[in-house]
Coordinates of C-alpha atoms in Angstrom, one line a residue:
M1 CA 111.6 135.1 133.4
I2 CA 110.1 133.8 130.1
D3 CA 112.1 133.5 127.0
S4 CA 111.6 136.4 124.6
R5 CA 110.4 134.0 121.9
Y6 CA 107.2 133.5 123.9
T7 CA 104.7 136.4 123.5
D8 CA 101.4 137.1 125.0
C9 CA 98.9 137.3 122.1
T10 CA 95.4 136.7 120.9
T11 CA 95.0 134.0 118.3
V12 CA 92.2 133.5 115.8
Y13 CA 91.5 129.8 115.3
P14 CA 89.9 127.9 112.4
R15 CA 86.1 128.1 111.9
G16 CA 86.0 131.6 113.2
M17 CA 86.7 130.8 116.9
L18 CA 88.5 133.4 118.9
R19 CA 90.5 131.9 121.7
N20 CA 91.6 133.3 125.1
R21 CA 95.0 134.9 125.5
F22 CA 97.8 132.5 126.1
F23 CA 101.6 132.1 125.6
V24 CA 102.4 131.0 122.1
V25 CA 105.8 130.2 120.5
D26 CA 107.2 131.7 117.4
D27 CA 108.6 128.4 116.0
S28 CA 110.4 130.0 113.0
S29 CA 113.8 129.3 114.5
H30 CA 116.1 127.2 112.2
A31 CA 118.2 125.8 115.1
P32 CA 118.9 122.1 115.0
R33 CA 116.0 120.0 116.4
S34 CA 118.2 118.6 119.2
S35 CA 119.2 122.1 120.4
R36 CA 115.6 123.3 120.2
L37 CA 114.4 120.3 122.1
D38 CA 117.0 120.9 124.8
S39 CA 116.0 124.5 125.0
H40 CA 112.3 123.6 125.3
I41 CA 113.1 121.2 128.2
K42 CA 115.2 123.8 130.0
R43 CA 112.3 126.3 129.7
S44 CA 110.0 123.7 131.1
L45 CA 112.0 123.5 134.2
I46 CA 110.7 126.9 135.1
I47 CA 107.7 125.2 136.7
K48 CA 109.9 123.8 139.4
F49 CA 110.3 127.4 140.6
D50 CA 107.2 129.1 139.2
K51 CA 103.8 127.5 139.2
S52 CA 102.0 130.5 137.8
E53 CA 99.4 129.9 135.1
G54 CA 101.8 131.3 132.4
A55 CA 104.6 128.9 133.3
I56 CA 102.2 125.9 133.5
L57 CA 100.7 126.6 130.2
L58 CA 104.1 127.1 128.7
F59 CA 105.1 123.6 129.9
A60 CA 101.8 122.1 128.7
Q61 CA 102.5 123.5 125.2
A62 CA 106.0 121.9 125.3
I63 CA 104.6 118.5 126.2
C64 CA 101.9 118.8 123.5
K65 CA 104.6 119.8 120.9
L66 CA 106.9 116.9 121.9
F67 CA 104.3 114.1 122.3
A68 CA 101.4 115.1 120.0
H69 CA 103.6 116.7 117.3
Q70 CA 101.1 119.5 116.6
T71 CA 101.9 123.1 115.7
W72 CA 102.5 125.6 118.4
A73 CA 99.3 127.4 117.6
I74 CA 97.2 124.3 117.9
C75 CA 99.1 123.3 121.1
G76 CA 98.2 126.7 122.5
G77 CA 94.5 126.1 121.7
I78 CA 94.6 122.7 123.3
S79 CA 96.5 123.9 126.4
T80 CA 93.9 126.6 126.8
Q81 CA 91.1 124.0 126.7
F82 CA 93.1 121.9 129.2
R83 CA 93.6 124.9 131.6
E84 CA 92.0 123.4 134.7
E85 CA 93.5 119.9 134.1
F86 CA 97.0 121.4 133.6
F87 CA 96.7 123.6 136.7
Y88 CA 95.5 120.7 138.9
V89 CA 98.2 118.2 137.6
F90 CA 101.2 120.5 137.8
R91 CA 100.3 122.0 141.1
Q92 CA 100.3 118.5 142.5
M93 CA 103.8 117.9 141.3
D94 CA 106.8 118.5 143.5
L95 CA 109.5 117.4 141.2
T96 CA 113.1 118.0 140.8
S97 CA 114.4 119.3 137.5
A98 CA 115.7 115.8 136.6
Q99 CA 112.3 114.3 137.3
I100 CA 110.6 116.8 135.0
C101 CA 113.2 116.1 132.3
G102 CA 112.5 112.4 132.9
L103 CA 108.9 112.9 131.9
L104 CA 110.0 114.0 128.5
L105 CA 113.2 112.1 127.6
P106 CA 114.6 108.7 128.6
D107 CA 118.1 109.9 128.6
C108 CA 117.5 111.8 131.8
A109 CA 114.9 109.5 133.4
D110 CA 114.6 109.6 137.1
P111 CA 115.6 106.4 138.9
N112 CA 113.1 107.1 141.7
D113 CA 110.2 106.7 139.2
P114 CA 108.0 109.4 140.7
T115 CA 105.1 108.6 138.4
Q116 CA 105.3 104.8 138.9
S117 CA 105.8 104.2 135.2
G118 CA 107.5 100.9 136.2
W119 CA 104.4 99.6 137.8
Q120 CA 103.6 95.9 137.5
V121 CA 100.2 94.3 137.6
Q122 CA 99.8 91.1 139.6
I123 CA 99.3 88.1 137.3
P124 CA 98.4 84.7 138.6
P125 CA 100.5 81.8 137.6
R126 CA 99.4 79.4 134.9
P127 CA 97.3 76.5 136.1
K128 CA 98.8 73.1 135.8
T129 CA 95.8 72.0 133.7
L130 CA 93.3 74.2 131.9
R131 CA 89.5 73.6 132.1
P132 CA 88.2 72.2 128.9
P133 CA 86.6 74.8 126.7
V134 CA 82.9 75.3 126.9
K135 CA 81.1 73.5 124.0
P136 CA 79.4 76.2 121.8
T137 CA 75.7 75.8 121.2
K138 CA 76.1 77.0 117.6
T139 CA 78.8 75.7 115.3
D140 CA 78.2 77.9 112.2
S141 CA 80.8 80.5 111.5
I142 CA 80.3 83.9 113.1
R143 CA 80.7 87.1 111.0
V144 CA 82.0 90.1 112.9
L145 CA 81.9 93.7 111.5
Q146 CA 84.5 96.0 112.9
L147 CA 84.2 99.8 112.2
S148 CA 87.0 101.9 113.5
D149 CA 88.0 105.6 113.6
L150 CA 84.9 107.0 112.0
H151 CA 85.8 110.6 112.8
V152 CA 82.6 111.9 111.2
D153 CA 82.9 115.5 110.3
F154 CA 79.5 117.3 110.4
D155 CA 81.3 120.5 109.1
Y156 CA 82.7 118.9 106.0
K157 CA 82.1 121.1 102.9
A158 CA 82.2 119.7 99.4
G159 CA 84.2 122.0 97.1
S160 CA 86.2 123.5 100.0
E161 CA 90.0 123.5 100.3
A162 CA 91.4 120.0 100.9
R163 CA 95.0 121.0 100.7
C164 CA 95.3 123.5 103.6
D165 CA 97.9 124.5 106.3
E166 CA 95.6 123.6 109.1
P167 CA 95.5 120.3 111.0
I168 CA 92.3 119.4 109.4
C169 CA 91.0 120.5 106.0
C170 CA 87.8 120.4 103.9
H171 CA 86.2 123.2 105.9
T172 CA 87.2 126.5 104.3
E173 CA 85.6 127.6 101.0
T174 CA 87.8 129.5 98.6
A175 CA 87.3 130.7 95.0
T176 CA 90.1 128.5 93.6
P177 CA 90.9 125.6 95.9
A178 CA 94.2 123.9 95.1
L179 CA 92.4 120.6 95.8
P180 CA 88.6 120.8 95.9
A181 CA 87.0 118.5 98.6
G182 CA 85.0 115.7 97.0
Y183 CA 81.3 115.3 97.7
W184 CA 81.8 111.9 99.4
G185 CA 85.2 112.7 101.0
T186 CA 88.8 113.4 100.0
V187 CA 92.0 111.4 100.3
A188 CA 93.7 114.2 102.2
A189 CA 93.9 115.7 105.7
C190 CA 90.1 115.5 105.9
D191 CA 87.6 113.5 107.9
I192 CA 84.6 112.0 106.2
P193 CA 81.1 113.6 105.8
H194 CA 78.2 111.9 107.5
R195 CA 76.6 110.9 104.2
T196 CA 79.7 108.7 103.4
L197 CA 79.3 106.7 106.6
E198 CA 75.6 106.3 106.0
N199 CA 76.3 105.1 102.5
M200 CA 78.8 102.5 103.9
L201 CA 76.3 101.2 106.5
D202 CA 73.6 101.0 103.9
H203 CA 75.9 98.9 101.6
I204 CA 76.8 96.6 104.4
N205 CA 73.2 96.1 105.5
R206 CA 72.0 95.4 101.9
T207 CA 74.8 93.2 100.6
L208 CA 76.7 91.6 103.5
W209 CA 75.8 89.4 106.5
V210 CA 77.1 90.1 110.0
D211 CA 76.3 88.6 113.4
Y212 CA 77.5 91.5 115.5
V213 CA 79.3 94.8 115.2
L214 CA 82.4 96.1 117.0
L215 CA 83.1 99.8 117.1
S216 CA 86.7 100.5 118.3
G217 CA 86.6 104.2 119.1
D218 CA 87.2 107.7 117.8
F219 CA 83.8 108.8 116.5
V220 CA 84.3 112.6 116.4
N221 CA 86.4 114.7 114.0
H222 CA 90.0 115.8 114.5
A223 CA 89.3 119.4 115.5
D224 CA 90.6 118.7 119.0
W225 CA 90.9 122.3 120.0
D226 CA 87.1 122.8 119.5
Y227 CA 85.8 119.9 121.5
T228 CA 82.8 120.4 123.9
V229 CA 80.8 117.9 126.0
E230 CA 77.6 119.0 124.2
E231 CA 79.0 118.3 120.7
H232 CA 80.4 115.0 121.7
L233 CA 77.1 113.9 123.2
H234 CA 75.4 115.0 120.0
V235 CA 77.9 112.9 117.9
L236 CA 77.5 109.8 120.0
H237 CA 73.7 110.0 119.9
N238 CA 73.7 110.6 116.1
L239 CA 76.0 107.8 115.3
S240 CA 74.5 105.3 117.7
S241 CA 71.1 106.1 116.1
L242 CA 72.6 105.7 112.7
I243 CA 74.0 102.3 113.6
A244 CA 70.7 101.2 115.1
K245 CA 68.9 102.3 111.9
Y246 CA 70.8 99.9 109.7
F247 CA 71.5 97.2 112.3
P248 CA 68.4 97.4 114.6
D249 CA 68.6 93.7 115.8
T250 CA 72.3 93.2 115.5
P251 CA 74.3 93.2 118.8
T252 CA 76.6 96.2 118.8
Y253 CA 79.6 96.7 121.1
W254 CA 81.6 99.9 121.6
A255 CA 85.0 100.9 122.9
L256 CA 86.2 104.4 123.8
G257 CA 88.8 106.2 121.7
N258 CA 91.1 108.9 122.8
H259 CA 89.1 111.5 120.8
E260 CA 86.0 110.8 122.9
G261 CA 87.6 112.7 125.8
V262 CA 86.9 116.4 126.4
P263 CA 89.5 117.8 126.4
V264 CA 91.0 115.3 123.9
N265 CA 92.6 112.3 125.7
N266 CA 91.2 113.4 129.0
F267 CA 90.4 110.3 131.1
A268 CA 91.0 111.2 134.7
P269 CA 91.4 108.3 137.1
H270 CA 89.5 108.6 140.4
F271 CA 92.4 110.0 142.3
A272 CA 91.5 113.3 140.6
P273 CA 88.7 115.6 141.8
A274 CA 85.2 114.5 140.7
K275 CA 84.9 117.4 138.2
F276 CA 87.6 115.9 136.0
I277 CA 86.1 112.4 135.9
P278 CA 84.3 111.9 132.5
T279 CA 81.2 110.6 134.1
W280 CA 79.1 112.1 131.3
L281 CA 81.0 110.1 128.7
Y282 CA 80.8 106.8 130.6
Q283 CA 77.1 107.3 131.0
A284 CA 76.6 108.0 127.3
F285 CA 78.9 105.0 126.6
L286 CA 76.8 102.8 128.9
N287 CA 73.5 104.0 127.3
I288 CA 74.5 103.0 123.8
S289 CA 76.1 99.7 125.0
A290 CA 73.4 98.6 127.5
P291 CA 71.0 96.9 125.1
W292 CA 73.7 94.2 124.4
M293 CA 75.7 94.2 127.5
D294 CA 75.3 92.1 130.7
A295 CA 73.7 94.4 133.3
E296 CA 76.2 93.3 135.9
N297 CA 78.9 95.3 134.1
N298 CA 77.1 98.7 134.5
S299 CA 79.2 99.6 137.5
T300 CA 82.6 99.0 135.8
A301 CA 81.5 100.7 132.6
M302 CA 80.5 103.8 134.7
Y303 CA 83.7 103.6 136.8
R304 CA 86.4 103.0 134.2
G305 CA 84.8 103.0 130.7
S306 CA 85.4 99.2 130.3
Y307 CA 83.2 96.2 130.4
S308 CA 83.1 92.4 129.9
T309 CA 80.2 90.6 128.5
V310 CA 79.2 87.2 127.0
L311 CA 78.8 87.2 123.2
T312 CA 77.6 83.6 122.9
K313 CA 78.1 80.5 125.0
G314 CA 81.8 80.0 125.4
L315 CA 82.9 83.4 124.1
R316 CA 83.4 86.6 126.1
L317 CA 84.2 90.1 124.9
I318 CA 86.3 92.5 127.0
S319 CA 86.2 96.1 126.0
V320 CA 89.2 98.1 127.5
N321 CA 89.4 101.8 127.9
T322 CA 92.9 102.5 126.5
G323 CA 92.6 106.2 127.4
F324 CA 94.4 105.1 130.5
C325 CA 97.6 104.6 128.5
E326 CA 97.5 107.9 126.5
T327 CA 100.7 109.8 126.6
T328 CA 98.8 113.1 126.7
N329 CA 96.4 112.0 129.4
F330 CA 98.2 114.4 131.8
F331 CA 96.7 112.9 135.0
L332 CA 98.9 109.9 134.4
Y333 CA 101.9 112.0 135.1
L334 CA 100.9 112.1 138.7
N335 CA 100.7 108.4 138.9
Q336 CA 100.6 105.9 136.0
S337 CA 100.2 102.9 138.2
D338 CA 97.2 100.8 137.0
P339 CA 94.7 103.7 136.5
D340 CA 91.4 103.0 138.2
G341 CA 92.6 99.4 138.6
T342 CA 91.8 98.8 135.0
M343 CA 94.7 96.4 134.2
S344 CA 93.9 94.4 137.4
W345 CA 90.3 94.3 136.5
F346 CA 91.3 93.0 133.0
V347 CA 93.4 90.3 134.5
A348 CA 90.5 89.3 136.9
E349 CA 88.1 89.0 133.9
L350 CA 90.5 86.9 132.0
L351 CA 91.1 84.6 135.0
K352 CA 87.3 84.1 135.4
A353 CA 87.0 83.3 131.7
E354 CA 89.9 80.8 131.9
Q355 CA 88.4 79.1 135.0
A356 CA 85.0 79.0 133.2
G357 CA 86.4 77.5 130.0
E358 CA 85.5 80.6 128.0
K359 CA 87.5 82.1 125.1
V360 CA 88.0 85.9 125.0
H361 CA 88.1 88.5 122.3
I362 CA 89.5 91.9 123.3
L363 CA 88.2 95.2 121.9
G364 CA 90.3 98.4 122.4
H365 CA 91.4 101.5 120.7
I366 CA 95.1 102.4 121.1
P367 CA 97.4 99.4 120.3
P368 CA 99.9 99.1 123.2
G369 CA 103.0 99.4 121.0
D370 CA 101.8 102.7 119.5
G371 CA 103.7 105.8 120.3
E372 CA 100.7 107.3 122.0
C373 CA 100.6 104.5 124.6
L374 CA 102.7 104.7 127.8
E375 CA 105.3 101.9 128.2
G376 CA 104.1 101.0 131.7
W377 CA 100.7 100.1 130.3
A378 CA 102.1 98.5 127.2
R379 CA 104.5 96.3 129.1
N380 CA 101.9 95.1 131.5
Y381 CA 99.4 94.5 128.7
Y382 CA 102.0 92.4 126.8
K383 CA 102.6 90.3 129.9
V384 CA 98.8 89.7 130.2
I385 CA 98.7 88.5 126.6
Q386 CA 101.5 86.2 127.2
R387 CA 100.0 84.7 130.3
F388 CA 96.5 84.2 128.9
N389 CA 97.4 83.4 125.3
D390 CA 95.4 80.1 125.5
T391 CA 92.3 82.1 126.4
I392 CA 92.6 85.2 124.2
Q393 CA 91.6 84.3 120.7
A394 CA 91.6 87.8 119.1
Q395 CA 92.6 91.4 119.8
F396 CA 90.6 94.1 117.8
F397 CA 92.0 97.6 117.9
G398 CA 92.1 100.8 115.8
H399 CA 93.5 104.3 116.3
V400 CA 96.3 104.3 113.7
H401 CA 94.0 104.4 110.6
W402 CA 96.4 102.2 108.7
D403 CA 95.8 98.6 108.1
Y404 CA 98.3 96.5 110.0
F405 CA 98.8 93.8 112.7
T406 CA 101.2 93.2 115.6
V407 CA 102.6 89.8 116.7
F408 CA 103.3 89.2 120.3
Y409 CA 106.1 86.9 121.4
E410 CA 106.9 84.5 124.2
D411 CA 109.8 86.7 125.1
M412 CA 108.8 90.3 124.7
H413 CA 112.4 91.3 124.1
N414 CA 113.2 88.6 121.5
V415 CA 111.3 88.4 118.2
A416 CA 113.0 85.1 117.5
S417 CA 111.0 83.5 120.3
D418 CA 107.7 81.7 119.7
P419 CA 104.7 83.9 118.6
V420 CA 101.9 83.8 121.1
G421 CA 99.4 86.4 120.0
V422 CA 98.3 88.7 117.2
L423 CA 96.6 92.1 117.4
Y424 CA 94.6 93.5 114.4
A425 CA 94.7 97.3 113.8
T426 CA 91.7 97.7 111.6
P427 CA 91.7 100.3 108.9
S428 CA 89.8 103.5 109.5
A429 CA 86.5 104.7 108.0
T430 CA 88.0 108.2 107.9
T431 CA 90.2 109.4 105.1
F432 CA 92.5 111.2 107.5
E433 CA 95.2 111.4 106.4
G434 CA 95.6 110.4 102.7
L435 CA 93.5 107.2 103.0
N436 CA 90.5 105.7 101.4
P437 CA 87.8 104.7 103.9
A438 CA 87.5 101.0 104.8
F439 CA 85.7 98.5 107.0
R440 CA 86.4 94.8 107.9
I441 CA 84.5 91.6 108.5
Y442 CA 86.1 88.8 110.4
T443 CA 85.1 85.1 110.2
V444 CA 85.2 83.4 113.6
D445 CA 84.9 79.6 114.0
P446 CA 83.2 78.3 117.2
E447 CA 84.6 74.8 116.6
K448 CA 88.2 76.2 116.6
G449 CA 87.9 77.8 119.9
F450 CA 86.4 81.0 118.5
A451 CA 89.6 81.7 116.6
V452 CA 89.6 84.2 113.7
T453 CA 89.9 82.0 110.6
N454 CA 89.8 84.8 108.0
F455 CA 88.9 88.4 107.4
D456 CA 87.8 90.5 104.4
T457 CA 88.6 94.2 104.1
F458 CA 86.4 96.4 102.0
S459 CA 87.1 99.9 100.7
T460 CA 86.1 102.4 98.0
D461 CA 88.1 104.6 95.7
L462 CA 86.8 108.1 96.4
S463 CA 88.5 109.5 93.3
K464 CA 85.8 107.7 91.3
A465 CA 82.9 109.0 93.3
N466 CA 81.0 112.2 92.9
Q467 CA 77.6 113.7 93.6
T468 CA 75.9 111.7 90.9
H469 CA 78.1 108.6 91.3
P470 CA 78.1 107.3 94.9
P471 CA 80.9 105.2 96.3
V472 CA 81.3 101.6 95.1
W473 CA 82.3 99.4 98.0
T474 CA 84.4 96.4 97.0
K475 CA 86.4 93.7 98.7
L476 CA 90.0 95.0 98.8
Y477 CA 91.5 91.7 99.9
S478 CA 90.9 88.5 101.9
A479 CA 93.7 87.7 104.4
L480 CA 94.0 84.0 103.6
T481 CA 94.2 84.6 99.9
Q482 CA 96.3 87.7 99.9
Y483 CA 99.1 86.1 102.0
N484 CA 98.6 82.5 100.9
L485 CA 97.9 81.3 104.4
T486 CA 96.4 78.2 105.8
D487 CA 95.3 79.8 109.0
L488 CA 95.6 83.2 110.9
S489 CA 97.7 81.9 113.8
P490 CA 100.4 84.1 115.3
K491 CA 103.0 81.8 113.7
S492 CA 101.4 82.4 110.3
W493 CA 101.4 86.2 110.8
N494 CA 105.0 86.0 111.9
G495 CA 105.8 84.4 108.6
V496 CA 104.0 87.2 106.8
I497 CA 106.3 89.7 108.6
K498 CA 109.3 87.9 107.2
Q499 CA 107.8 88.1 103.7
I500 CA 107.1 91.8 104.1
F501 CA 110.8 92.4 105.1
E502 CA 112.3 90.2 102.4
E503 CA 110.0 90.0 99.3
K504 CA 109.4 93.2 97.3
E505 CA 106.0 92.2 95.9
V506 CA 104.6 91.3 99.4
H507 CA 106.2 94.5 100.8
D508 CA 104.6 96.8 98.2
D509 CA 101.2 95.1 98.4
F510 CA 101.2 95.4 102.2
F511 CA 101.7 99.2 102.0
R512 CA 99.2 99.6 99.2
L513 CA 96.6 97.8 101.4
A514 CA 97.6 99.7 104.5
T515 CA 96.5 103.0 102.9
R516 CA 93.9 101.6 100.5
T517 CA 95.5 103.7 97.7
D518 CA 97.5 102.8 94.6
P519 CA 100.2 103.9 94.7
T520 CA 100.4 104.0 98.5
T521 CA 100.4 107.3 100.3
C522 CA 102.7 105.8 102.9
N523 CA 106.1 107.4 102.4
A524 CA 109.5 105.9 103.5
E525 CA 109.2 107.2 107.1
C526 CA 105.7 105.9 107.3
Q527 CA 106.8 102.5 105.9
N528 CA 109.6 102.2 108.5
T529 CA 107.2 103.0 111.3
L530 CA 104.7 100.4 110.1
K531 CA 107.4 97.8 109.8
C532 CA 108.4 98.5 113.4
S533 CA 104.8 98.2 114.5
L534 CA 104.5 94.7 113.1
R535 CA 106.6 93.4 116.0
S536 CA 106.2 96.2 118.6
G537 CA 103.6 95.1 121.1
H538 CA 105.5 97.5 123.5
H539 CA 108.3 100.0 123.1
N540 CA 111.6 98.2 122.8
Q541 CA 114.7 99.1 120.8
T542 CA 115.6 95.4 120.4
L543 CA 112.7 94.8 118.0
Y544 CA 112.7 95.6 114.3
C545 CA 113.0 99.3 114.6
P546 CA 115.8 100.8 112.6
P547 CA 117.0 104.0 114.3
S548 CA 115.7 106.1 111.3
A549 CA 112.3 104.6 111.7
I550 CA 111.8 105.6 115.4
K551 CA 110.0 108.9 115.8
S552 CA 110.7 111.0 118.8
H553 CA 107.6 109.9 120.7
L554 CA 108.5 106.2 120.2
K555 CA 112.0 107.0 121.6
T556 CA 110.4 108.7 124.6
N557 CA 108.4 105.6 125.5
M558 CA 111.2 103.0 125.0
V559 CA 112.8 101.5 128.1
P560 CA 116.1 99.7 128.4
Q561 CA 116.1 96.0 128.8
K562 CA 116.6 94.8 132.4

């Protein structure tokens, strides 16, 4: 029997789309969050006894609400889009009530670990001596452009309502909008129009010099519930053509973001039926990457959406599909253990690089310590970074849209131990949510082991742009100058963290730069979350995460120390 608060209804979705009938929640209850959460979990246990479509969709909406933090209406739309995936996954489950609860909350986690969330990748021991690094053929500094989270919105309407009640705004035209959408974009819950991205690329092409381009995922807009394969292919073709227009002879390397999946976050490992494997996406990904990628990687790109290729003599790039750590990639609730052998493949590529004397840069989308990344993946990734810290010279990620970094430590449970790595979460090109668009250029020194020696972040103030005055792109800051650093080593960044915690001026500047707005649009909760992220390469309550700063999805992913 289904709770009376769940009603069978037809829902009209944004942009005039009429969805199929599904169970949707009236979330008007004012009960305390903890009691509502317990109630939702108890209802989810229905699937132990009833694997009908209604019960499965009900459970799917509960997971969406808890992990993705969307409205019940949007979760209903997404769960409808996920129908086949949900039915396949949950019909494969034969779980006890405690095991189902363990999928949602750590307090009732099942010690039998049915989904193998405690999996461990095999990592070879450190060699007694490392092979000397390959001597680079070129010693000039390398300039690397990273573009992340473009989220281009082809349905963006200038003058439409930018302050709406929907998950994404700047679509609906009204007579008197509370906040009219700007011609070039809006610092609100909106993605950017195509013309703004093209203006950015034109500026970079005309005024700045880059040796190669990194694109770290999430190219489509945030209307997750409307995703189709056809539209995604159109977006990928359009954007890859646009990049090629402005950088025709510049090597360009791509990583997949969670929004490339259809349905969103859908990256089925090969234990699932063939119809769920995103072969169409991997093929499109290969097509746009192939001109600059070693052909020997075609098979792994088609199999797992990841690849490894030589950038220049002595330097290798490894692009990792982090869709295999997504908390709402529901296939992983059947088995989280090393999806499609991706982490094992990652280790093997790093080992080959180490034995060849190569240095490595990593390109990915979801940072492992982010709340949307499962702890099993995050913990294994962290151990890989620790083991190969002499080989890995940079980690380039995106996903969060804010500008921040994460330091990795010799002991993943002790931030007082020696720093061994740093991950850069590059600011987004999209304005979603409440941000000015940005891009970044790194300086890499071949004579210093291809280490990142500086980076410059560029942005524009959209409040000063209109139809007759296009965006003015300026340097927002340079890392060395902004933080008074002599290098960008993990130790130096660890010192910056200390300053952010202890010095008000550094603290305030950091959050102003994180959002590219003045004053910052990052409120107190946002600031606590970002502080936590500076040291959270995985989910661990012993790191700098004040209890008030830890959102529910971060709590869900945390594991006790052993």
